[in-house]
Amino acid sequence: MTTYEHITVTPLSSAIGATIGNVSISSELDDGIIAEIRQALLDHLVIFFRDQDLTDIEHHKAFTKRFGDLFVHPNFDLGQNNPEMVYLTRLPGDKSAAGEEWHADTTMMASPPMGAILYAIEAPEVGGDTLFANQYLAYETLSDGMKRMIMGLRAVHNDTRVAGPAAAKNKKRTSKVREDKNWQATENIHPVVRTHPETGRKCLFLNGVYVHNFEGMTVKESEPLLYYLYDHAVRPEFTCRFRWQSGSVAFWDNRCVQHLALHDNHNMTRRMQRTQIQGDVVR
Ligand code: SIN
């Protein structure tokens, strides 16, 4: 059990998630506080801050940079001035929401982001919560036989379901992705079981949004086992659920967490801004 000198850390569920107190992340923070926040992230996988002010996006970017290089999302790079900032906006009448299915972010990249920092500019009174699932537990709770079977398997990840003309996301929602004719899919292959580069723990690294098949197997051959693992990975006892308020922040470790943005209130206005942090090759 880690003890913290500067911040308070209050777990949200027994599986994942903690609320961090006693810190204003828009301030210049000393290295000792950043080290404690990083440790809390490694211990709890997703950490939450309340009552923050990141209206000045330079503060959001500056806090993010304390944990690594800013990542530019290829599908949200729509020619805006700040390509490192993704705006996830829902307006009344939206039929779909970005991130509404269980996933880890942007795993089609050769080096998927290490994490993401999401800030609520305007949260709805009710609805629009985000759920998070612990992927260490997803791996550790498999039987020894299943662990043996999937160890060494690799999975094909690509972004054809979430961007590009065929995905046709933009007509259903306010948050736009690239759908232009020059868009090209990005595809990479990653191990199904990864070893977290900082904790050394093994976790499941699959998600139903980006993964299509196991390397060397057809989609049809892969699907039965993939569907089993997708369901298993997000069992309720591996999760927590975060209720947003304007000024709340969630910072998740994208290497060992899946998340889902609940699209449960179609009349809501929900405005979020998100940065991502460059990650490593998955091993
Ligand atoms: C995402 O990063 O997938 C969006 C999460 C959210 O809007 O709650």
PDB file of C-alpha atoms and ligand atoms in Angstrom:
ATOM      1  CA  MET A   1       0.000   0.000   0.000  1.00  0.00           C
ATOM      2  CA  THR A   2       1.571   3.275  -1.138  1.00  0.00           C
ATOM      3  CA  THR A   3       1.661   6.168   1.307  1.00  0.00           C
ATOM      4  CA  TYR A   4       1.407   9.656  -0.134  1.00  0.00           C
ATOM      5  CA  GLU A   5       2.932  12.788   1.352  1.00  0.00           C
ATOM      6  CA  HIS A   6       1.393  15.465  -0.876  1.00  0.00           C
ATOM      7  CA  ILE A   7      -1.859  14.175  -2.363  1.00  0.00           C
ATOM      8  CA  THR A   8      -4.863  12.269  -1.038  1.00  0.00           C
ATOM      9  CA  VAL A   9      -5.930   9.092  -2.847  1.00  0.00           C
ATOM     10  CA  THR A  10      -9.432   7.697  -2.295  1.00  0.00           C
ATOM     11  CA  PRO A  11     -10.319   4.457  -4.133  1.00  0.00           C
ATOM     12  CA  LEU A  12     -13.563   4.464  -6.101  1.00  0.00           C
ATOM     13  CA  SER A  13     -14.030   0.688  -6.356  1.00  0.00           C
ATOM     14  CA  SER A  14     -12.025  -2.321  -5.206  1.00  0.00           C
ATOM     15  CA  ALA A  15     -10.922  -3.072  -8.781  1.00  0.00           C
ATOM     16  CA  ILE A  16      -9.944   0.245 -10.334  1.00  0.00           C
ATOM     17  CA  GLY A  17     -10.054   4.008  -9.957  1.00  0.00           C
ATOM     18  CA  ALA A  18      -9.199   6.558  -7.274  1.00  0.00           C
ATOM     19  CA  THR A  19      -9.978  10.206  -6.668  1.00  0.00           C
ATOM     20  CA  ILE A  20      -6.967  12.413  -6.074  1.00  0.00           C
ATOM     21  CA  GLY A  21      -7.283  15.386  -3.732  1.00  0.00           C
ATOM     22  CA  ASN A  22      -5.171  18.250  -2.464  1.00  0.00           C
ATOM     23  CA  VAL A  23      -3.810  19.265  -5.850  1.00  0.00           C
ATOM     24  CA  SER A  24      -4.590  21.843  -8.516  1.00  0.00           C
ATOM     25  CA  ILE A  25      -3.336  20.425 -11.798  1.00  0.00           C
ATOM     26  CA  SER A  26      -3.357  23.766 -13.600  1.00  0.00           C
ATOM     27  CA  SER A  27      -0.593  24.973 -11.239  1.00  0.00           C
ATOM     28  CA  GLU A  28       3.105  24.362 -11.710  1.00  0.00           C
ATOM     29  CA  LEU A  29       3.638  21.210  -9.697  1.00  0.00           C
ATOM     30  CA  ASP A  30       6.968  20.095  -8.290  1.00  0.00           C
ATOM     31  CA  ASP A  31       8.506  16.765  -9.278  1.00  0.00           C
ATOM     32  CA  GLY A  32       7.572  15.132  -5.968  1.00  0.00           C
ATOM     33  CA  ILE A  33       3.857  15.745  -6.549  1.00  0.00           C
ATOM     34  CA  ILE A  34       4.063  14.551 -10.169  1.00  0.00           C
ATOM     35  CA  ALA A  35       5.834  11.369  -8.970  1.00  0.00           C
ATOM     36  CA  GLU A  36       2.998  10.737  -6.494  1.00  0.00           C
ATOM     37  CA  ILE A  37       0.338  11.284  -9.186  1.00  0.00           C
ATOM     38  CA  ARG A  38       2.179   8.857 -11.457  1.00  0.00           C
ATOM     39  CA  GLN A  39       2.363   6.286  -8.660  1.00  0.00           C
ATOM     40  CA  ALA A  40      -1.367   6.697  -7.982  1.00  0.00           C
ATOM     41  CA  LEU A  41      -2.019   6.096 -11.690  1.00  0.00           C
ATOM     42  CA  LEU A  42       0.079   2.909 -11.625  1.00  0.00           C
ATOM     43  CA  ASP A  43      -1.663   1.718  -8.449  1.00  0.00           C
ATOM     44  CA  HIS A  44      -5.253   2.563  -9.468  1.00  0.00           C
ATOM     45  CA  LEU A  45      -5.089   2.586 -13.336  1.00  0.00           C
ATOM     46  CA  VAL A  46      -7.437   5.560 -13.637  1.00  0.00           C
ATOM     47  CA  ILE A  47      -7.369   8.613 -11.405  1.00  0.00           C
ATOM     48  CA  PHE A  48      -9.881  11.415 -11.068  1.00  0.00           C
ATOM     49  CA  PHE A  49      -9.604  15.051 -10.044  1.00  0.00           C
ATOM     50  CA  ARG A  50     -12.552  17.312  -9.161  1.00  0.00           C
ATOM     51  CA  ASP A  51     -12.999  21.081  -9.436  1.00  0.00           C
ATOM     52  CA  GLN A  52     -10.091  21.764 -11.778  1.00  0.00           C
ATOM     53  CA  ASP A  53      -9.794  24.605 -14.265  1.00  0.00           C
ATOM     54  CA  LEU A  54      -8.189  23.645 -17.579  1.00  0.00           C
ATOM     55  CA  THR A  55     -10.083  26.242 -19.632  1.00  0.00           C
ATOM     56  CA  ASP A  56      -6.715  27.537 -20.754  1.00  0.00           C
ATOM     57  CA  ILE A  57      -5.674  24.579 -22.892  1.00  0.00           C
ATOM     58  CA  GLU A  58      -2.009  25.443 -22.329  1.00  0.00           C
ATOM     59  CA  HIS A  59      -2.530  24.312 -18.713  1.00  0.00           C
ATOM     60  CA  HIS A  60      -4.040  21.033 -19.911  1.00  0.00           C
ATOM     61  CA  LYS A  61      -1.130  20.459 -22.285  1.00  0.00           C
ATOM     62  CA  ALA A  62       1.472  21.481 -19.688  1.00  0.00           C
ATOM     63  CA  PHE A  63       0.090  18.998 -17.124  1.00  0.00           C
ATOM     64  CA  THR A  64       0.001  16.252 -19.771  1.00  0.00           C
ATOM     65  CA  LYS A  65       3.629  16.883 -20.750  1.00  0.00           C
ATOM     66  CA  ARG A  66       4.765  16.100 -17.220  1.00  0.00           C
ATOM     67  CA  PHE A  67       3.959  12.446 -18.034  1.00  0.00           C
ATOM     68  CA  GLY A  68       5.348  12.165 -21.580  1.00  0.00           C
ATOM     69  CA  ASP A  69       5.178  13.618 -25.071  1.00  0.00           C
ATOM     70  CA  LEU A  70       1.863  14.864 -26.406  1.00  0.00           C
ATOM     71  CA  PHE A  71       0.317  12.481 -28.932  1.00  0.00           C
ATOM     72  CA  VAL A  72      -1.518  13.738 -32.030  1.00  0.00           C
ATOM     73  CA  HIS A  73      -4.500  11.547 -32.871  1.00  0.00           C
ATOM     74  CA  PRO A  74      -4.407  10.885 -36.627  1.00  0.00           C
ATOM     75  CA  ASN A  75      -8.186  10.649 -37.025  1.00  0.00           C
ATOM     76  CA  PHE A  76      -9.030  13.804 -35.039  1.00  0.00           C
ATOM     77  CA  ASP A  77      -6.368  15.905 -36.792  1.00  0.00           C
ATOM     78  CA  LEU A  78      -8.857  18.034 -38.704  1.00  0.00           C
ATOM     79  CA  GLY A  79      -6.645  21.028 -39.424  1.00  0.00           C
ATOM     80  CA  GLN A  80      -7.361  22.801 -36.105  1.00  0.00           C
ATOM     81  CA  ASN A  81      -4.727  25.013 -34.466  1.00  0.00           C
ATOM     82  CA  ASN A  82      -4.010  22.602 -31.632  1.00  0.00           C
ATOM     83  CA  PRO A  83      -3.897  19.109 -33.121  1.00  0.00           C
ATOM     84  CA  GLU A  84      -2.893  17.651 -29.715  1.00  0.00           C
ATOM     85  CA  MET A  85      -6.305  18.611 -28.289  1.00  0.00           C
ATOM     86  CA  VAL A  86      -9.315  16.461 -29.144  1.00  0.00           C
ATOM     87  CA  TYR A  87     -12.764  17.948 -28.455  1.00  0.00           C
ATOM     88  CA  LEU A  88     -15.408  15.350 -27.691  1.00  0.00           C
ATOM     89  CA  THR A  89     -18.716  17.184 -27.886  1.00  0.00           C
ATOM     90  CA  ARG A  90     -22.226  15.767 -27.631  1.00  0.00           C
ATOM     91  CA  LEU A  91     -25.265  17.860 -28.390  1.00  0.00           C
ATOM     92  CA  PRO A  92     -28.966  17.086 -28.055  1.00  0.00           C
ATOM     93  CA  GLY A  93     -30.064  14.788 -30.845  1.00  0.00           C
ATOM     94  CA  ASP A  94     -26.692  13.078 -31.378  1.00  0.00           C
ATOM     95  CA  LYS A  95     -27.387   9.463 -32.316  1.00  0.00           C
ATOM     96  CA  SER A  96     -23.927   8.236 -31.436  1.00  0.00           C
ATOM     97  CA  ALA A  97     -21.027   9.219 -29.159  1.00  0.00           C
ATOM     98  CA  ALA A  98     -17.286   8.838 -29.614  1.00  0.00           C
ATOM     99  CA  GLY A  99     -16.054   5.971 -27.460  1.00  0.00           C
ATOM    100  CA  GLU A 100     -19.472   4.461 -26.687  1.00  0.00           C
ATOM    101  CA  GLU A 101     -18.193   0.881 -26.856  1.00  0.00           C
ATOM    102  CA  TRP A 102     -15.567  -0.731 -24.638  1.00  0.00           C
ATOM    103  CA  HIS A 103     -12.109   0.035 -25.995  1.00  0.00           C
ATOM    104  CA  ALA A 104      -8.588   1.177 -25.304  1.00  0.00           C
ATOM    105  CA  ASP A 105      -7.642   4.281 -27.264  1.00  0.00           C
ATOM    106  CA  THR A 106      -5.983   4.334 -30.657  1.00  0.00           C
ATOM    107  CA  THR A 107      -4.535   0.823 -30.448  1.00  0.00           C
ATOM    108  CA  MET A 108      -4.088   0.635 -34.230  1.00  0.00           C
ATOM    109  CA  MET A 109      -0.893   2.665 -33.781  1.00  0.00           C
ATOM    110  CA  ALA A 110       2.516   0.959 -33.733  1.00  0.00           C
ATOM    111  CA  SER A 111       3.002   2.583 -30.306  1.00  0.00           C
ATOM    112  CA  PRO A 112      -0.478   3.190 -28.851  1.00  0.00           C
ATOM    113  CA  PRO A 113      -0.860   6.084 -26.388  1.00  0.00           C
ATOM    114  CA  MET A 114       0.283   5.434 -22.829  1.00  0.00           C
ATOM    115  CA  GLY A 115      -2.629   7.372 -21.428  1.00  0.00           C
ATOM    116  CA  ALA A 116      -5.256  10.054 -21.854  1.00  0.00           C
ATOM    117  CA  ILE A 117      -6.325  13.054 -19.790  1.00  0.00           C
ATOM    118  CA  LEU A 118      -9.976  13.997 -20.271  1.00  0.00           C
ATOM    119  CA  TYR A 119     -11.423  17.256 -18.880  1.00  0.00           C
ATOM    120  CA  ALA A 120     -15.124  18.094 -18.591  1.00  0.00           C
ATOM    121  CA  ILE A 121     -15.709  21.622 -19.853  1.00  0.00           C
ATOM    122  CA  GLU A 122     -19.467  21.168 -19.465  1.00  0.00           C
ATOM    123  CA  ALA A 123     -20.946  18.032 -17.916  1.00  0.00           C
ATOM    124  CA  PRO A 124     -24.642  17.181 -18.058  1.00  0.00           C
ATOM    125  CA  GLU A 125     -26.714  17.223 -14.864  1.00  0.00           C
ATOM    126  CA  VAL A 126     -27.152  13.464 -15.228  1.00  0.00           C
ATOM    127  CA  GLY A 127     -25.897  10.878 -17.729  1.00  0.00           C
ATOM    128  CA  GLY A 128     -22.747  10.634 -19.796  1.00  0.00           C
ATOM    129  CA  ASP A 129     -20.744   8.710 -17.172  1.00  0.00           C
ATOM    130  CA  THR A 130     -17.576   6.875 -18.180  1.00  0.00           C
ATOM    131  CA  LEU A 131     -16.842   3.255 -17.198  1.00  0.00           C
ATOM    132  CA  PHE A 132     -13.337   1.823 -16.793  1.00  0.00           C
ATOM    133  CA  ALA A 133     -12.193  -1.832 -16.639  1.00  0.00           C
ATOM    134  CA  ASN A 134      -8.981  -3.249 -15.139  1.00  0.00           C
ATOM    135  CA  GLN A 135      -7.174  -5.367 -17.735  1.00  0.00           C
ATOM    136  CA  TYR A 136      -4.693  -6.868 -15.248  1.00  0.00           C
ATOM    137  CA  LEU A 137      -7.674  -8.511 -13.538  1.00  0.00           C
ATOM    138  CA  ALA A 138      -9.022  -9.508 -16.949  1.00  0.00           C
ATOM    139  CA  TYR A 139      -5.821 -11.504 -17.532  1.00  0.00           C
ATOM    140  CA  GLU A 140      -5.191 -12.753 -13.997  1.00  0.00           C
ATOM    141  CA  THR A 141      -8.686 -14.252 -13.616  1.00  0.00           C
ATOM    142  CA  LEU A 142      -8.401 -16.447 -16.714  1.00  0.00           C
ATOM    143  CA  SER A 143      -7.784 -20.161 -16.158  1.00  0.00           C
ATOM    144  CA  ASP A 144      -4.245 -21.488 -16.535  1.00  0.00           C
ATOM    145  CA  GLY A 145      -5.384 -23.316 -19.682  1.00  0.00           C
ATOM    146  CA  MET A 146      -6.724 -20.138 -21.263  1.00  0.00           C
ATOM    147  CA  LYS A 147      -3.609 -18.215 -20.242  1.00  0.00           C
ATOM    148  CA  ARG A 148      -1.477 -20.872 -21.955  1.00  0.00           C
ATOM    149  CA  MET A 149      -3.660 -20.756 -25.070  1.00  0.00           C
ATOM    150  CA  ILE A 150      -3.485 -16.976 -25.560  1.00  0.00           C
ATOM    151  CA  MET A 151       0.125 -16.465 -24.492  1.00  0.00           C
ATOM    152  CA  GLY A 152       2.097 -15.847 -27.669  1.00  0.00           C
ATOM    153  CA  LEU A 153      -0.987 -14.959 -29.760  1.00  0.00           C
ATOM    154  CA  ARG A 154      -0.978 -11.604 -31.514  1.00  0.00           C
ATOM    155  CA  ALA A 155      -3.964  -9.587 -32.720  1.00  0.00           C
ATOM    156  CA  VAL A 156      -4.527  -7.344 -35.732  1.00  0.00           C
ATOM    157  CA  HIS A 157      -5.706  -3.839 -34.743  1.00  0.00           C
ATOM    158  CA  ASN A 158      -6.998  -1.305 -37.273  1.00  0.00           C
ATOM    159  CA  ASP A 159      -9.200   1.782 -37.275  1.00  0.00           C
ATOM    160  CA  THR A 160     -11.649   0.996 -40.085  1.00  0.00           C
ATOM    161  CA  ARG A 161     -14.587   0.824 -37.640  1.00  0.00           C
ATOM    162  CA  VAL A 162     -13.977   4.284 -36.156  1.00  0.00           C
ATOM    163  CA  ALA A 163     -12.854   6.579 -38.986  1.00  0.00           C
ATOM    164  CA  GLY A 164     -12.763   6.894 -42.751  1.00  0.00           C
ATOM    165  CA  PRO A 165     -15.665   7.032 -45.212  1.00  0.00           C
ATOM    166  CA  ALA A 166     -16.853   3.441 -44.615  1.00  0.00           C
ATOM    167  CA  ALA A 167     -17.250   3.914 -40.848  1.00  0.00           C
ATOM    168  CA  ALA A 168     -19.559   6.893 -41.577  1.00  0.00           C
ATOM    169  CA  LYS A 169     -19.492   8.198 -37.983  1.00  0.00           C
ATOM    170  CA  ASN A 170     -19.877  11.916 -38.697  1.00  0.00           C
ATOM    171  CA  LYS A 171     -23.492  11.913 -39.798  1.00  0.00           C
ATOM    172  CA  LYS A 172     -24.571  10.536 -36.410  1.00  0.00           C
ATOM    173  CA  ARG A 173     -22.685  12.813 -34.020  1.00  0.00           C
ATOM    174  CA  THR A 174     -21.205  16.224 -33.342  1.00  0.00           C
ATOM    175  CA  SER A 175     -17.625  14.979 -32.747  1.00  0.00           C
ATOM    176  CA  LYS A 176     -16.078  14.565 -36.168  1.00  0.00           C
ATOM    177  CA  VAL A 177     -13.276  12.298 -37.352  1.00  0.00           C
ATOM    178  CA  ARG A 178     -11.463  12.169 -40.656  1.00  0.00           C
ATOM    179  CA  GLU A 179     -13.693  10.788 -43.395  1.00  0.00           C
ATOM    180  CA  ASP A 180     -11.972  12.432 -46.384  1.00  0.00           C
ATOM    181  CA  LYS A 181     -11.062  10.384 -49.418  1.00  0.00           C
ATOM    182  CA  ASN A 182      -7.332  10.632 -48.642  1.00  0.00           C
ATOM    183  CA  TRP A 183      -7.842   8.907 -45.292  1.00  0.00           C
ATOM    184  CA  GLN A 184      -6.083   5.564 -45.035  1.00  0.00           C
ATOM    185  CA  ALA A 185      -6.492   2.905 -42.394  1.00  0.00           C
ATOM    186  CA  THR A 186      -3.672   2.336 -39.918  1.00  0.00           C
ATOM    187  CA  GLU A 187      -3.016  -1.268 -38.965  1.00  0.00           C
ATOM    188  CA  ASN A 188      -0.605  -2.850 -36.503  1.00  0.00           C
ATOM    189  CA  ILE A 189      -0.267  -6.189 -34.763  1.00  0.00           C
ATOM    190  CA  HIS A 190       0.183  -6.408 -30.982  1.00  0.00           C
ATOM    191  CA  PRO A 191       0.551  -9.232 -28.448  1.00  0.00           C
ATOM    192  CA  VAL A 192      -2.742 -10.326 -26.851  1.00  0.00           C
ATOM    193  CA  VAL A 193      -1.059 -10.399 -23.437  1.00  0.00           C
ATOM    194  CA  ARG A 194       1.232  -7.467 -22.789  1.00  0.00           C
ATOM    195  CA  THR A 195       3.650  -6.751 -19.972  1.00  0.00           C
ATOM    196  CA  HIS A 196       3.169  -3.280 -18.553  1.00  0.00           C
ATOM    197  CA  PRO A 197       6.480  -1.436 -19.056  1.00  0.00           C
ATOM    198  CA  GLU A 198       6.380   0.230 -15.623  1.00  0.00           C
ATOM    199  CA  THR A 199       4.709  -2.272 -13.286  1.00  0.00           C
ATOM    200  CA  GLY A 200       5.980  -5.458 -14.991  1.00  0.00           C
ATOM    201  CA  ARG A 201       2.488  -6.981 -14.595  1.00  0.00           C
ATOM    202  CA  LYS A 202       0.771  -8.877 -17.411  1.00  0.00           C
ATOM    203  CA  CYS A 203      -2.570  -7.690 -18.747  1.00  0.00           C
ATOM    204  CA  LEU A 204      -4.980  -8.452 -21.560  1.00  0.00           C
ATOM    205  CA  PHE A 205      -4.488  -6.125 -24.524  1.00  0.00           C
ATOM    206  CA  LEU A 206      -7.546  -6.614 -26.727  1.00  0.00           C
ATOM    207  CA  ASN A 207     -10.563  -4.502 -27.487  1.00  0.00           C
ATOM    208  CA  GLY A 208     -13.605  -4.976 -29.688  1.00  0.00           C
ATOM    209  CA  VAL A 209     -13.318  -1.628 -31.456  1.00  0.00           C
ATOM    210  CA  TYR A 210      -9.870  -1.956 -32.992  1.00  0.00           C
ATOM    211  CA  VAL A 211      -9.157  -5.712 -33.020  1.00  0.00           C
ATOM    212  CA  HIS A 212     -10.309  -7.758 -36.003  1.00  0.00           C
ATOM    213  CA  ASN A 213      -8.600 -11.144 -35.808  1.00  0.00           C
ATOM    214  CA  PHE A 214      -5.667 -13.072 -34.436  1.00  0.00           C
ATOM    215  CA  GLU A 215      -2.560 -12.950 -36.581  1.00  0.00           C
ATOM    216  CA  GLY A 216      -2.543 -15.908 -38.981  1.00  0.00           C
ATOM    217  CA  MET A 217      -6.256 -16.688 -38.448  1.00  0.00           C
ATOM    218  CA  THR A 218      -9.367 -15.518 -40.284  1.00  0.00           C
ATOM    219  CA  VAL A 219     -11.907 -13.176 -38.704  1.00  0.00           C
ATOM    220  CA  LYS A 220     -14.408 -16.047 -38.515  1.00  0.00           C
ATOM    221  CA  GLU A 221     -11.901 -18.352 -36.851  1.00  0.00           C
ATOM    222  CA  SER A 222     -10.879 -15.638 -34.377  1.00  0.00           C
ATOM    223  CA  GLU A 223     -14.287 -14.324 -33.366  1.00  0.00           C
ATOM    224  CA  PRO A 224     -15.475 -17.005 -30.903  1.00  0.00           C
ATOM    225  CA  LEU A 225     -12.406 -16.621 -28.701  1.00  0.00           C
ATOM    226  CA  LEU A 226     -12.247 -12.852 -29.186  1.00  0.00           C
ATOM    227  CA  TYR A 227     -15.890 -12.446 -28.145  1.00  0.00           C
ATOM    228  CA  TYR A 228     -15.331 -14.590 -25.068  1.00  0.00           C
ATOM    229  CA  LEU A 229     -12.331 -12.468 -24.077  1.00  0.00           C
ATOM    230  CA  TYR A 230     -14.089  -9.133 -24.788  1.00  0.00           C
ATOM    231  CA  ASP A 231     -16.977 -10.136 -22.486  1.00  0.00           C
ATOM    232  CA  HIS A 232     -14.683 -11.488 -19.805  1.00  0.00           C
ATOM    233  CA  ALA A 233     -12.457  -8.368 -19.863  1.00  0.00           C
ATOM    234  CA  VAL A 234     -15.237  -6.023 -18.763  1.00  0.00           C
ATOM    235  CA  ARG A 235     -16.969  -8.071 -16.088  1.00  0.00           C
ATOM    236  CA  PRO A 236     -18.611  -5.699 -13.567  1.00  0.00           C
ATOM    237  CA  GLU A 237     -16.227  -6.679 -10.773  1.00  0.00           C
ATOM    238  CA  PHE A 238     -13.276  -5.364 -12.831  1.00  0.00           C
ATOM    239  CA  THR A 239     -14.857  -1.918 -13.324  1.00  0.00           C
ATOM    240  CA  CYS A 240     -15.676   1.447 -11.854  1.00  0.00           C
ATOM    241  CA  ARG A 241     -18.048   4.139 -13.081  1.00  0.00           C
ATOM    242  CA  PHE A 242     -17.267   7.851 -12.954  1.00  0.00           C
ATOM    243  CA  ARG A 243     -19.924  10.528 -12.777  1.00  0.00           C
ATOM    244  CA  TRP A 244     -18.725  13.768 -14.342  1.00  0.00           C
ATOM    245  CA  GLN A 245     -19.155  17.317 -13.126  1.00  0.00           C
ATOM    246  CA  SER A 246     -17.925  20.363 -15.004  1.00  0.00           C
ATOM    247  CA  GLY A 247     -14.257  20.720 -13.991  1.00  0.00           C
ATOM    248  CA  SER A 248     -13.677  16.970 -13.433  1.00  0.00           C
ATOM    249  CA  VAL A 249     -10.648  15.236 -14.947  1.00  0.00           C
ATOM    250  CA  ALA A 250      -9.992  11.546 -15.641  1.00  0.00           C
ATOM    251  CA  PHE A 251      -6.466  10.332 -16.353  1.00  0.00           C
ATOM    252  CA  TRP A 252      -6.300   6.680 -17.427  1.00  0.00           C
ATOM    253  CA  ASP A 253      -3.451   4.301 -18.156  1.00  0.00           C
ATOM    254  CA  ASN A 254      -4.327   3.170 -21.670  1.00  0.00           C
ATOM    255  CA  ARG A 255      -1.893   0.233 -21.440  1.00  0.00           C
ATOM    256  CA  CYS A 256      -3.991  -1.683 -18.902  1.00  0.00           C
ATOM    257  CA  VAL A 257      -7.484  -0.112 -19.014  1.00  0.00           C
ATOM    258  CA  GLN A 258     -10.480  -0.298 -21.287  1.00  0.00           C
ATOM    259  CA  HIS A 259     -13.161   2.365 -21.034  1.00  0.00           C
ATOM    260  CA  LEU A 260     -16.620   3.137 -22.357  1.00  0.00           C
ATOM    261  CA  ALA A 261     -18.366   6.503 -22.711  1.00  0.00           C
ATOM    262  CA  LEU A 262     -21.995   5.842 -21.815  1.00  0.00           C
ATOM    263  CA  HIS A 263     -24.393   7.299 -24.383  1.00  0.00           C
ATOM    264  CA  ASP A 264     -27.471   7.176 -22.188  1.00  0.00           C
ATOM    265  CA  ASN A 265     -28.952  10.654 -22.447  1.00  0.00           C
ATOM    266  CA  HIS A 266     -29.617  11.719 -26.010  1.00  0.00           C
ATOM    267  CA  ASN A 267     -30.714  15.210 -24.977  1.00  0.00           C
ATOM    268  CA  MET A 268     -27.505  16.134 -23.215  1.00  0.00           C
ATOM    269  CA  THR A 269     -24.876  18.723 -23.879  1.00  0.00           C
ATOM    270  CA  ARG A 270     -21.511  17.312 -22.869  1.00  0.00           C
ATOM    271  CA  ARG A 271     -18.306  19.087 -23.828  1.00  0.00           C
ATOM    272  CA  MET A 272     -14.948  17.480 -23.128  1.00  0.00           C
ATOM    273  CA  GLN A 273     -11.347  18.114 -24.141  1.00  0.00           C
ATOM    274  CA  ARG A 274      -8.748  15.370 -24.212  1.00  0.00           C
ATOM    275  CA  THR A 275      -5.002  15.043 -24.559  1.00  0.00           C
ATOM    276  CA  GLN A 276      -3.118  11.791 -25.067  1.00  0.00           C
ATOM    277  CA  ILE A 277       0.399  10.790 -24.091  1.00  0.00           C
ATOM    278  CA  GLN A 278       2.755   8.986 -26.444  1.00  0.00           C
ATOM    279  CA  GLY A 279       3.248   5.302 -25.555  1.00  0.00           C
ATOM    280  CA  ASP A 280       5.712   2.502 -26.289  1.00  0.00           C
ATOM    281  CA  VAL A 281       5.820  -0.486 -28.595  1.00  0.00           C
ATOM    282  CA  VAL A 282       3.584  -3.169 -27.028  1.00  0.00           C
ATOM    283  CA  ARG A 283       5.588  -6.085 -25.630  1.00  0.00           C
TER     284      ARG A 283
HETATM  285  C1  SIN B   1     -12.934   8.320 -24.974  1.00  0.00           C
HETATM  286  O1  SIN B   1     -11.813   8.734 -24.813  1.00  0.00           O
HETATM  287  O2  SIN B   1     -13.152   7.218 -25.469  1.00  0.00           O
HETATM  288  C2  SIN B   1     -14.113   9.175 -24.556  1.00  0.00           C
HETATM  289  C3  SIN B   1     -14.441   8.983 -23.129  1.00  0.00           C
HETATM  290  C4  SIN B   1     -15.594   9.858 -22.713  1.00  0.00           C
HETATM  291  O3  SIN B   1     -16.014  10.744 -23.457  1.00  0.00           O
HETATM  292  O4  SIN B   1     -16.071   9.659 -21.601  1.00  0.00           O
END
